[in-house]
Amino acid sequence: MILQAYTCAAVVEPLLRLGVKPVYVDIDRESFGPDPDLIAEAVTSRTRAVIVQHTFGIPVPVEEIDVDVPIIEDCAHVTPGLIDTSRSAAAFYSFEWGKPVVAGIGGSAVVHDPELADVMWEHYARYTAPPESRELMTDAEYLAFRAADRAGVVWRMRSLYRQLSGMGLVVGSYAPDPRTSAEYGWRMSQGTRSRLAARIATGRAELKRRRELTDAYEIELHRVVPGVPLKFPAVVADKQEALLAAAAAGLELSDWFATPVHPLSGVDLARAGYVAGSCPNAEWAAAHVVTLPVRAATRRDSIGRAADLLAELRPVGAHA
Ligand SMILES: *Cc1c(COP(=O)(O)O)cnc(C)c1O
């Protein structure tokens, strides 16, 4: 399976579970998406499919990818309906806490290849509802998310959560071993399913506002970002310096993706089949790209403040 580096473990872990070998191609430093020519060059007789990820919601020109294997689009950063995926075999979306439409843990697939759709329905028929305790937990998490979202503190909670899960105090989203976890056989929870249509409608209604925020970022940060991104990327010389300065100023800035297969590093990254040095642009992006929020609730004045803060950091190209 071919996919770009500068991705997230959620994409790779199902492949490892299936015994499919991930083959990474590098990204472009402007779009953070894969180079269509590199994908075509990486295809061999053993390639089963290509996964193309619209990182930060920046659309990859899928029509330029000239391969004779199926393409699967990772639309986890895309508001459903915004990108036409009909040229591909399938596309998948996620509705958990960090995504453009949040309805609770779970995701959906849009399948255009009829044979693949049949196979997926067969699998789905074997899946079971999550246990009641998990249903209740998902609903509780969703209510907590909405309360934090209304208070504008989701990102603060997320960084706290990350620190706690880093210390092993709470179970992180990627904690279950993908090779043995029962969760892979669960259907979407009832609660998530019942919230989904209304949440997608809200997400679509917010697109105009989020594009206006993107326009403001483009002017302030001198970078053009097409589509309606989930996050607005900025390049910094020293990521830790930027993150610390933003935290001190009370500004939301995120370390995402922190590694070529986020958040894996060291032996875990190697276990995910990533060879150190193989995708230099992905490693560069992991070291130098920070992202800013593009949510409907993002305040216009925070964009100017963020731009001022980034301008005060050491210039890109400077070395320690
Ligand atoms: C979040 C995410 C997914 C899917 O995540 P789940 O948590 O498994 O729903 C897939 N790809 C990318 C790029 C993501 O950010």
CSV table of C-alpha atoms and ligand atoms in Angstrom, one decimal:
chain,number,residue,atom,x,y,z
A,1,MET,CA,0.0,0.0,0.0
A,2,ILE,CA,1.4,3.4,-1.0
A,3,LEU,CA,0.8,6.4,1.2
A,4,GLN,CA,2.5,9.6,2.0
A,5,ALA,CA,4.7,10.2,5.0
A,6,TYR,CA,3.7,13.1,7.2
A,7,THR,CA,0.5,11.2,8.1
A,8,CYS,CA,-0.9,9.8,11.3
A,9,ALA,CA,-0.7,6.4,12.9
A,10,ALA,CA,-4.5,5.9,12.5
A,11,VAL,CA,-3.9,5.4,8.8
A,12,VAL,CA,-1.0,3.0,9.2
A,13,GLU,CA,-2.2,0.8,12.1
A,14,PRO,CA,-5.0,-0.9,10.2
A,15,LEU,CA,-2.5,-1.8,7.4
A,16,LEU,CA,-0.2,-3.4,10.0
A,17,ARG,CA,-3.1,-5.3,11.4
A,18,LEU,CA,-3.9,-6.7,8.0
A,19,GLY,CA,-0.2,-7.5,7.3
A,20,VAL,CA,-0.1,-5.0,4.5
A,21,LYS,CA,3.3,-3.3,4.0
A,22,PRO,CA,3.1,0.5,4.0
A,23,VAL,CA,5.3,2.1,1.4
A,24,TYR,CA,5.9,5.8,2.0
A,25,VAL,CA,6.3,8.6,-0.6
A,26,ASP,CA,7.4,12.1,0.2
A,27,ILE,CA,5.3,15.2,0.3
A,28,ASP,CA,5.6,18.6,-1.3
A,29,ARG,CA,6.8,21.4,1.0
A,30,GLU,CA,4.1,23.8,-0.2
A,31,SER,CA,0.9,21.7,-0.3
A,32,PHE,CA,2.0,19.1,2.4
A,33,GLY,CA,0.4,16.5,0.0
A,34,PRO,CA,2.1,13.8,-2.0
A,35,ASP,CA,3.7,14.5,-5.4
A,36,PRO,CA,1.5,12.7,-8.0
A,37,ASP,CA,4.7,11.7,-10.0
A,38,LEU,CA,6.4,10.1,-7.0
A,39,ILE,CA,3.2,8.0,-6.3
A,40,ALA,CA,3.2,6.8,-9.9
A,41,GLU,CA,7.0,5.9,-9.7
A,42,ALA,CA,6.5,4.0,-6.4
A,43,VAL,CA,3.8,1.6,-7.9
A,44,THR,CA,5.1,-1.9,-8.5
A,45,SER,CA,3.4,-5.2,-9.4
A,46,ARG,CA,2.9,-5.8,-5.7
A,47,THR,CA,1.1,-2.5,-5.0
A,48,ARG,CA,-2.5,-3.1,-4.0
A,49,ALA,CA,-3.7,0.5,-3.7
A,50,VAL,CA,-2.7,4.0,-3.0
A,51,ILE,CA,-4.0,6.1,0.0
A,52,VAL,CA,-4.0,9.9,-0.7
A,53,GLN,CA,-4.4,12.1,2.3
A,54,HIS,CA,-5.8,15.7,2.0
A,55,THR,CA,-3.6,16.9,4.9
A,56,PHE,CA,-5.1,19.9,6.8
A,57,GLY,CA,-7.9,19.7,4.3
A,58,ILE,CA,-5.7,21.0,1.5
A,59,PRO,CA,-7.0,19.1,-1.6
A,60,VAL,CA,-4.5,16.8,-3.4
A,61,PRO,CA,-5.1,16.9,-7.2
A,62,VAL,CA,-6.1,13.3,-7.4
A,63,GLU,CA,-6.9,13.6,-11.1
A,64,GLU,CA,-3.1,14.0,-11.7
A,65,ILE,CA,-2.3,10.7,-10.1
A,66,ASP,CA,-1.7,8.3,-13.0
A,67,VAL,CA,-1.8,4.8,-11.6
A,68,ASP,CA,-3.7,1.6,-12.5
A,69,VAL,CA,-4.4,0.5,-8.9
A,70,PRO,CA,-7.3,1.8,-6.8
A,71,ILE,CA,-7.0,5.1,-5.0
A,72,ILE,CA,-8.4,5.6,-1.5
A,73,GLU,CA,-8.8,9.2,-0.2
A,74,ASP,CA,-8.2,10.0,3.4
A,75,CYS,CA,-10.7,12.8,4.0
A,76,ALA,CA,-10.3,12.9,7.8
A,77,HIS,CA,-9.4,16.7,7.6
A,78,VAL,CA,-12.2,17.5,5.1
A,79,THR,CA,-15.7,18.6,5.7
A,80,PRO,CA,-17.9,15.9,4.1
A,81,GLY,CA,-19.1,17.1,0.7
A,82,LEU,CA,-16.3,19.6,0.1
A,83,ILE,CA,-14.1,17.4,-2.1
A,84,ASP,CA,-15.4,15.3,-5.0
A,85,THR,CA,-14.0,11.8,-4.4
A,86,SER,CA,-16.0,10.1,-7.1
A,87,ARG,CA,-12.8,9.3,-9.2
A,88,SER,CA,-11.5,7.1,-6.4
A,89,ALA,CA,-12.5,3.6,-5.2
A,90,ALA,CA,-13.4,5.0,-1.8
A,91,ALA,CA,-12.9,7.8,0.7
A,92,PHE,CA,-13.0,7.8,4.5
A,93,TYR,CA,-13.9,10.5,7.1
A,94,SER,CA,-13.5,10.7,10.8
A,95,PHE,CA,-15.7,12.5,13.3
A,96,GLU,CA,-13.6,12.4,16.4
A,97,TRP,CA,-12.5,15.4,18.4
A,98,GLY,CA,-9.9,17.0,16.2
A,99,LYS,CA,-11.8,16.9,12.9
A,100,PRO,CA,-13.9,19.5,11.0
A,101,VAL,CA,-17.1,17.7,11.9
A,102,VAL,CA,-17.2,16.3,15.4
A,103,ALA,CA,-19.9,13.8,16.4
A,104,GLY,CA,-18.0,11.4,18.6
A,105,ILE,CA,-15.5,8.6,18.1
A,106,GLY,CA,-16.1,6.9,14.7
A,107,GLY,CA,-15.9,7.5,11.0
A,108,SER,CA,-17.5,6.7,7.7
A,109,ALA,CA,-16.5,5.4,4.3
A,110,VAL,CA,-17.9,6.6,0.9
A,111,VAL,CA,-17.3,3.7,-1.5
A,112,HIS,CA,-17.6,4.3,-5.2
A,113,ASP,CA,-16.3,0.8,-6.4
A,114,PRO,CA,-19.4,-1.5,-6.3
A,115,GLU,CA,-17.4,-4.6,-5.6
A,116,LEU,CA,-15.6,-3.0,-2.7
A,117,ALA,CA,-18.9,-1.7,-1.4
A,118,ASP,CA,-20.2,-5.3,-1.4
A,119,VAL,CA,-17.2,-6.5,0.6
A,120,MET,CA,-17.5,-3.7,3.0
A,121,TRP,CA,-21.2,-4.4,3.6
A,122,GLU,CA,-20.3,-8.0,4.3
A,123,HIS,CA,-17.8,-6.9,6.9
A,124,TYR,CA,-20.2,-4.4,8.4
A,125,ALA,CA,-22.8,-7.2,8.8
A,126,ARG,CA,-20.3,-9.0,11.1
A,127,TYR,CA,-19.5,-6.0,13.2
A,128,THR,CA,-21.2,-5.6,16.5
A,129,ALA,CA,-22.5,-2.6,18.5
A,130,PRO,CA,-19.9,-1.4,21.0
A,131,PRO,CA,-20.5,-2.4,24.6
A,132,GLU,CA,-23.0,-0.2,26.5
A,133,SER,CA,-20.1,1.1,28.6
A,134,ARG,CA,-18.4,2.4,25.5
A,135,GLU,CA,-21.6,3.9,24.2
A,136,LEU,CA,-22.0,5.8,27.5
A,137,MET,CA,-18.3,6.9,27.5
A,138,THR,CA,-18.6,8.2,23.9
A,139,ASP,CA,-21.7,10.2,24.8
A,140,ALA,CA,-20.0,11.6,27.9
A,141,GLU,CA,-16.9,12.5,25.9
A,142,TYR,CA,-19.1,14.2,23.3
A,143,LEU,CA,-20.9,16.3,25.9
A,144,ALA,CA,-17.5,17.3,27.5
A,145,PHE,CA,-16.3,18.2,24.0
A,146,ARG,CA,-19.3,20.4,23.3
A,147,ALA,CA,-19.0,22.2,26.7
A,148,ALA,CA,-15.3,22.8,26.2
A,149,ASP,CA,-15.9,23.9,22.6
A,150,ARG,CA,-18.5,26.5,23.7
A,151,ALA,CA,-16.1,27.7,26.3
A,152,GLY,CA,-13.3,27.9,23.7
A,153,VAL,CA,-10.9,25.7,25.6
A,154,VAL,CA,-10.9,22.4,23.6
A,155,TRP,CA,-7.3,22.9,22.5
A,156,ARG,CA,-6.1,23.6,26.0
A,157,MET,CA,-7.8,20.3,27.1
A,158,ARG,CA,-6.3,18.5,24.2
A,159,SER,CA,-2.7,19.5,25.1
A,160,LEU,CA,-3.4,18.5,28.8
A,161,TYR,CA,-4.8,15.2,27.6
A,162,ARG,CA,-1.8,14.6,25.5
A,163,GLN,CA,0.5,15.3,28.4
A,164,LEU,CA,-1.5,13.0,30.6
A,165,SER,CA,-1.6,10.2,28.1
A,166,GLY,CA,2.2,10.7,27.5
A,167,MET,CA,2.6,10.0,31.2
A,168,GLY,CA,0.3,7.0,30.9
A,169,LEU,CA,-2.5,8.4,33.1
A,170,VAL,CA,-5.2,8.2,30.5
A,171,VAL,CA,-5.7,5.9,27.6
A,172,GLY,CA,-4.7,7.7,24.4
A,173,SER,CA,-6.6,7.3,21.1
A,174,TYR,CA,-3.9,5.0,19.7
A,175,ALA,CA,-3.4,2.9,22.8
A,176,PRO,CA,-5.1,-0.4,21.7
A,177,ASP,CA,-2.8,-2.8,19.9
A,178,PRO,CA,-4.2,-2.7,16.3
A,179,ARG,CA,-3.3,-6.4,15.9
A,180,THR,CA,-5.5,-7.6,18.7
A,181,SER,CA,-8.0,-4.8,19.6
A,182,ALA,CA,-11.7,-5.8,19.6
A,183,GLU,CA,-12.5,-2.2,18.7
A,184,TYR,CA,-11.8,-2.9,15.0
A,185,GLY,CA,-15.0,-5.1,15.0
A,186,TRP,CA,-17.3,-2.4,16.4
A,187,ARG,CA,-19.9,-0.4,14.6
A,188,MET,CA,-20.2,3.4,15.1
A,189,SER,CA,-22.0,4.1,18.4
A,190,GLN,CA,-25.7,4.9,18.3
A,191,GLY,CA,-25.1,8.3,19.8
A,192,THR,CA,-22.5,9.3,17.2
A,193,ARG,CA,-24.8,8.0,14.4
A,194,SER,CA,-27.8,9.9,15.6
A,195,ARG,CA,-25.8,13.2,15.9
A,196,LEU,CA,-24.0,12.9,12.6
A,197,ALA,CA,-26.4,14.3,10.0
A,198,ALA,CA,-27.0,17.5,11.9
A,199,ARG,CA,-23.3,17.9,12.7
A,200,ILE,CA,-22.4,17.6,9.0
A,201,ALA,CA,-25.1,20.2,8.1
A,202,THR,CA,-23.6,22.6,10.7
A,203,GLY,CA,-20.1,21.9,9.4
A,204,ARG,CA,-21.2,22.8,5.8
A,205,ALA,CA,-22.9,26.0,7.1
A,206,GLU,CA,-19.6,27.0,8.7
A,207,LEU,CA,-17.5,26.7,5.5
A,208,LYS,CA,-18.0,30.3,4.4
A,209,ARG,CA,-16.8,31.7,7.8
A,210,ARG,CA,-13.9,29.3,7.8
A,211,ARG,CA,-12.8,30.3,4.3
A,212,GLU,CA,-13.0,34.0,5.4
A,213,LEU,CA,-10.6,33.1,8.3
A,214,THR,CA,-8.4,31.3,5.8
A,215,ASP,CA,-8.3,34.5,3.7
A,216,ALA,CA,-7.2,36.5,6.8
A,217,TYR,CA,-4.4,34.0,7.5
A,218,GLU,CA,-3.3,34.1,3.9
A,219,ILE,CA,-2.8,37.8,4.1
A,220,GLU,CA,-1.1,37.8,7.6
A,221,LEU,CA,1.1,34.8,7.0
A,222,HIS,CA,1.9,35.2,3.2
A,223,ARG,CA,0.9,31.7,2.3
A,224,VAL,CA,-1.8,30.6,0.0
A,225,VAL,CA,-3.9,27.7,1.1
A,226,PRO,CA,-6.7,26.4,-1.2
A,227,GLY,CA,-10.0,24.9,-0.1
A,228,VAL,CA,-11.3,25.2,3.5
A,229,PRO,CA,-8.5,23.9,5.7
A,230,LEU,CA,-9.0,22.3,9.1
A,231,LYS,CA,-5.7,23.9,10.2
A,232,PHE,CA,-3.6,26.7,8.7
A,233,PRO,CA,0.1,25.7,8.4
A,234,ALA,CA,3.0,28.0,9.2
A,235,VAL,CA,6.7,27.3,8.9
A,236,VAL,CA,9.0,28.1,11.9
A,237,ALA,CA,12.7,27.7,12.5
A,238,ASP,CA,12.3,26.1,15.9
A,239,LYS,CA,9.0,24.4,16.7
A,240,GLN,CA,9.6,24.1,20.4
A,241,GLU,CA,10.3,27.8,20.6
A,242,ALA,CA,7.1,28.6,18.7
A,243,LEU,CA,5.0,26.3,20.8
A,244,LEU,CA,6.3,27.7,24.1
A,245,ALA,CA,5.8,31.3,23.0
A,246,ALA,CA,2.3,30.5,21.9
A,247,ALA,CA,1.4,28.8,25.1
A,248,ALA,CA,2.8,31.8,27.1
A,249,ALA,CA,0.7,34.2,25.0
A,250,GLY,CA,-2.4,32.0,25.4
A,251,LEU,CA,-2.6,31.4,21.6
A,252,GLU,CA,-3.5,28.1,20.1
A,253,LEU,CA,-0.7,26.6,18.0
A,254,SER,CA,-0.4,22.9,17.5
A,255,ASP,CA,2.4,20.4,17.0
A,256,TRP,CA,0.8,18.4,14.2
A,257,PHE,CA,2.1,16.2,12.7
A,258,ALA,CA,5.1,15.9,15.0
A,259,THR,CA,6.7,12.9,13.2
A,260,PRO,CA,6.4,11.3,9.7
A,261,VAL,CA,3.8,8.9,11.1
A,262,HIS,CA,2.4,11.0,14.0
A,263,PRO,CA,2.9,10.5,16.9
A,264,LEU,CA,5.2,7.5,16.4
A,265,SER,CA,8.9,7.8,16.9
A,266,GLY,CA,11.9,5.6,17.4
A,267,VAL,CA,11.2,1.9,17.3
A,268,ASP,CA,7.4,2.5,16.8
A,269,LEU,CA,8.1,4.5,13.7
A,270,ALA,CA,10.3,1.8,12.4
A,271,ARG,CA,7.7,-0.8,13.2
A,272,ALA,CA,5.3,1.3,11.0
A,273,GLY,CA,7.7,0.6,8.1
A,274,TYR,CA,9.1,4.1,8.0
A,275,VAL,CA,12.9,4.2,7.1
A,276,ALA,CA,14.6,7.2,8.7
A,277,GLY,CA,15.8,9.7,6.0
A,278,SER,CA,13.5,8.2,3.3
A,279,CYS,CA,11.1,11.2,3.1
A,280,PRO,CA,13.1,14.3,3.7
A,281,ASN,CA,10.3,16.8,3.1
A,282,ALA,CA,8.1,14.9,5.6
A,283,GLU,CA,10.8,15.0,8.2
A,284,TRP,CA,11.3,18.7,7.5
A,285,ALA,CA,7.6,19.4,7.9
A,286,ALA,CA,7.5,17.4,11.1
A,287,ALA,CA,10.3,19.6,12.5
A,288,HIS,CA,9.2,23.0,11.2
A,289,VAL,CA,5.4,23.2,10.6
A,290,VAL,CA,3.0,24.4,13.3
A,291,THR,CA,-0.7,24.8,12.6
A,292,LEU,CA,-3.2,27.4,13.6
A,293,PRO,CA,-7.0,26.9,14.1
A,294,VAL,CA,-9.6,27.5,11.4
A,295,ARG,CA,-12.7,26.8,13.3
A,296,ALA,CA,-16.0,28.8,13.0
A,297,ALA,CA,-15.4,30.1,16.5
A,298,THR,CA,-11.8,31.2,15.8
A,299,ARG,CA,-11.6,34.9,16.6
A,300,ARG,CA,-10.4,37.2,13.8
A,301,ASP,CA,-8.2,39.2,16.2
A,302,SER,CA,-6.3,36.0,17.3
A,303,ILE,CA,-5.1,35.7,13.7
A,304,GLY,CA,-3.3,39.0,13.8
A,305,ARG,CA,-1.9,38.2,17.2
A,306,ALA,CA,-0.6,34.8,16.0
A,307,ALA,CA,1.0,36.4,13.0
A,308,ASP,CA,2.8,39.0,15.2
A,309,LEU,CA,4.0,36.2,17.5
A,310,LEU,CA,5.4,34.1,14.6
A,311,ALA,CA,7.1,37.2,13.2
A,312,GLU,CA,8.9,37.7,16.5
A,313,LEU,CA,10.4,34.2,16.4
A,314,ARG,CA,13.8,33.4,15.0
A,315,PRO,CA,13.6,33.6,11.2
A,316,VAL,CA,13.2,30.4,9.2
A,317,GLY,CA,16.6,29.4,7.9
A,318,ALA,CA,18.3,30.5,11.1
A,319,HIS,CA,20.2,27.7,12.9
A,320,ALA,CA,20.6,27.1,16.6
B,1,LIG,C1,-7.8,11.5,12.6
B,1,LIG,C2,-7.2,11.0,11.3
B,1,LIG,C3,-7.6,9.7,10.8
B,1,LIG,C4,-8.6,8.8,11.4
B,1,LIG,O1,-8.7,8.9,12.7
B,1,LIG,P1,-9.6,8.0,13.7
B,1,LIG,O2,-9.3,8.6,15.0
B,1,LIG,O3,-9.2,6.6,13.5
B,1,LIG,O4,-11.1,8.3,13.3
B,1,LIG,C5,-7.1,9.4,9.6
B,1,LIG,N1,-6.2,10.1,8.9
B,1,LIG,C6,-5.8,11.3,9.4
B,1,LIG,C7,-4.9,12.1,8.6
B,1,LIG,C8,-6.3,11.8,10.6
B,1,LIG,O5,-5.9,13.0,11.1
